[in-house]
Amino acid sequence: MAILVDRGTRVVVQGITGREGRFHTRLMLEYGTRVVAGVTPGKGGERVHGVPVYDTVEEAVEKHGAEASIVFVPAPAAADAVYEAVDAGIKLVVVITEHIPVHETMLFIDYARRKGTLVIGPNTPGVIAPGRTKIGIMPGDVFTPGRVAVLSRSGTLTYEVAAAMTREGIGQSIVIGVGGDPVVGLDFPEAMEMLGRDPGTRALVLIGEIGGDMEERAAALVREGRFTKPLVAYIAGKTAPPGKRMGHAGAIISMGLGGYQEKVEALRAAGALVARTPYEIPKLLASVL
């Protein structure tokens, strides 16, 4: 069984009647995800790809035992959607939505933590346990079951690295996009604590980028002996000039913090192998597996 999610996880899609929600619900169903309900206020009673739609998350929980949520609600209402899921008793909320104001994210993540709910994202491609389930928007065909976990701040790089691993016969135990915003729910160190205890994970690939200190805190975790499995890392943004944002809201070097070289040196000092390109990752993995 994978950490966080498995094929039995019952999922509710918030914003299921919107274009993105409708499209990715179909893809999740085709992958085998147990999507039990959707929620769009005012559209209760409809069905999307055979999935019943309710006005509230509370109804989806009561009638179908939904335990995880994926949020496709537009940014102005996304925070309210997370609060509703938390108050309905959902224990895992995957927030696909981007452009949510940072202060709103900080408030709903704090609220969720106090209520015992884990938030992945915002601005995340989601989470996938290859061959079992996906709660997200990643293309399922590039992943294959295996024993290497992937944690990433970048959706596109996640897909590229997973495809390269799959081509080399290296499968994934679980792949988690933690999100590209400055503030996210589940971060690298927290996920690594879980993966360190996961018997299905033999090694870890960390895909980081400039900005913030998540990679440095991950390195500290390894240095302190709190994560002991083989670690291969890649940091995006090597050539980014200071002050320039690289796609993600959180990918910016400011006040001399969060630079490429500092992250690489911290990870190498902790004992991680750091790839020069994403396509070097399978080769480095092969040397430690």
PDB file of N, CA and C in Angstrom, residues 4 15 25 77 93-94 126 130 160 169 190 206-207 217 226 229 245 263 271 280 287:
ATOM      1  N   LEU A   4      -0.401   7.870   1.813  1.00  0.00           N
ATOM      2  CA  LEU A   4      -1.366   8.907   1.457  1.00  0.00           C
ATOM      3  C   LEU A   4      -2.584   8.393   0.684  1.00  0.00           C
ATOM      4  N   GLY A  15     -15.768  21.242  -7.824  1.00  0.00           N
ATOM      5  CA  GLY A  15     -15.695  21.940  -9.105  1.00  0.00           C
ATOM      6  C   GLY A  15     -15.800  20.980 -10.272  1.00  0.00           C
ATOM      7  N   THR A  25     -11.783  14.560 -14.261  1.00  0.00           N
ATOM      8  CA  THR A  25     -12.561  13.487 -13.643  1.00  0.00           C
ATOM      9  C   THR A  25     -12.595  12.275 -14.573  1.00  0.00           C
ATOM     10  N   ALA A  77     -12.658  31.452  -5.183  1.00  0.00           N
ATOM     11  CA  ALA A  77     -13.480  30.648  -4.268  1.00  0.00           C
ATOM     12  C   ALA A  77     -12.741  29.414  -3.756  1.00  0.00           C
ATOM     13  N   VAL A  93      -6.682  16.927   1.075  1.00  0.00           N
ATOM     14  CA  VAL A  93      -7.214  17.870   0.087  1.00  0.00           C
ATOM     15  C   VAL A  93      -6.096  18.231  -0.894  1.00  0.00           C
ATOM     16  N   VAL A  94      -6.313  17.932  -2.161  1.00  0.00           N
ATOM     17  CA  VAL A  94      -5.336  18.230  -3.216  1.00  0.00           C
ATOM     18  C   VAL A  94      -5.829  19.464  -3.965  1.00  0.00           C
ATOM     19  N   GLY A 126      -0.780  17.213  -8.285  1.00  0.00           N
ATOM     20  CA  GLY A 126      -1.446  16.173  -7.512  1.00  0.00           C
ATOM     21  C   GLY A 126      -0.512  15.059  -7.068  1.00  0.00           C
ATOM     22  N   PRO A 130       1.414   4.927  -8.909  1.00  0.00           N
ATOM     23  CA  PRO A 130       1.316   4.310 -10.240  1.00  0.00           C
ATOM     24  C   PRO A 130       0.682   2.921 -10.215  1.00  0.00           C
ATOM     25  N   GLU A 160       8.571  14.580 -17.066  1.00  0.00           N
ATOM     26  CA  GLU A 160       9.774  14.277 -17.850  1.00  0.00           C
ATOM     27  C   GLU A 160      10.664  13.275 -17.114  1.00  0.00           C
ATOM     28  N   GLY A 169      13.440   1.425 -16.900  1.00  0.00           N
ATOM     29  CA  GLY A 169      12.963   0.314 -16.090  1.00  0.00           C
ATOM     30  C   GLY A 169      12.923   0.599 -14.599  1.00  0.00           C
ATOM     31  N   GLU A 190       8.341  17.117   5.343  1.00  0.00           N
ATOM     32  CA  GLU A 190       7.212  16.338   5.882  1.00  0.00           C
ATOM     33  C   GLU A 190       6.982  15.074   5.062  1.00  0.00           C
ATOM     34  N   LEU A 206      14.292  13.888  -5.680  1.00  0.00           N
ATOM     35  CA  LEU A 206      13.802  15.196  -5.250  1.00  0.00           C
ATOM     36  C   LEU A 206      14.009  16.177  -6.399  1.00  0.00           C
ATOM     37  N   ILE A 207      12.920  16.763  -6.902  1.00  0.00           N
ATOM     38  CA  ILE A 207      13.023  17.749  -7.981  1.00  0.00           C
ATOM     39  C   ILE A 207      12.692  19.115  -7.392  1.00  0.00           C
ATOM     40  N   ARG A 217      16.048  22.579   3.792  1.00  0.00           N
ATOM     41  CA  ARG A 217      15.477  21.864   4.943  1.00  0.00           C
ATOM     42  C   ARG A 217      15.453  20.361   4.689  1.00  0.00           C
ATOM     43  N   ARG A 226      17.566  11.785   9.780  1.00  0.00           N
ATOM     44  CA  ARG A 226      16.121  11.547   9.885  1.00  0.00           C
ATOM     45  C   ARG A 226      15.537  11.029   8.579  1.00  0.00           C
ATOM     46  N   LYS A 229      17.393   6.888   3.347  1.00  0.00           N
ATOM     47  CA  LYS A 229      17.343   6.174   2.065  1.00  0.00           C
ATOM     48  C   LYS A 229      18.131   6.950   1.001  1.00  0.00           C
ATOM     49  N   ARG A 245      11.633  35.608 -11.738  1.00  0.00           N
ATOM     50  CA  ARG A 245      10.835  34.457 -11.355  1.00  0.00           C
ATOM     51  C   ARG A 245      10.837  33.458 -12.493  1.00  0.00           C
ATOM     52  N   LYS A 263      21.549  25.532  -2.801  1.00  0.00           N
ATOM     53  CA  LYS A 263      20.737  24.316  -2.669  1.00  0.00           C
ATOM     54  C   LYS A 263      21.537  23.073  -3.065  1.00  0.00           C
ATOM     55  N   GLY A 271      25.018  14.342   1.473  1.00  0.00           N
ATOM     56  CA  GLY A 271      25.233  12.998   0.925  1.00  0.00           C
ATOM     57  C   GLY A 271      24.364  12.650  -0.261  1.00  0.00           C
ATOM     58  N   GLU A 280      19.856  12.831 -16.312  1.00  0.00           N
ATOM     59  CA  GLU A 280      20.931  12.128 -15.622  1.00  0.00           C
ATOM     60  C   GLU A 280      20.399  11.367 -14.409  1.00  0.00           C
ATOM     61  N   SER A 287      22.921   3.734  -9.836  1.00  0.00           N
ATOM     62  CA  SER A 287      24.152   3.534  -9.063  1.00  0.00           C
ATOM     63  C   SER A 287      23.886   3.313  -7.568  1.00  0.00           C
TER      64      SER A 287
END
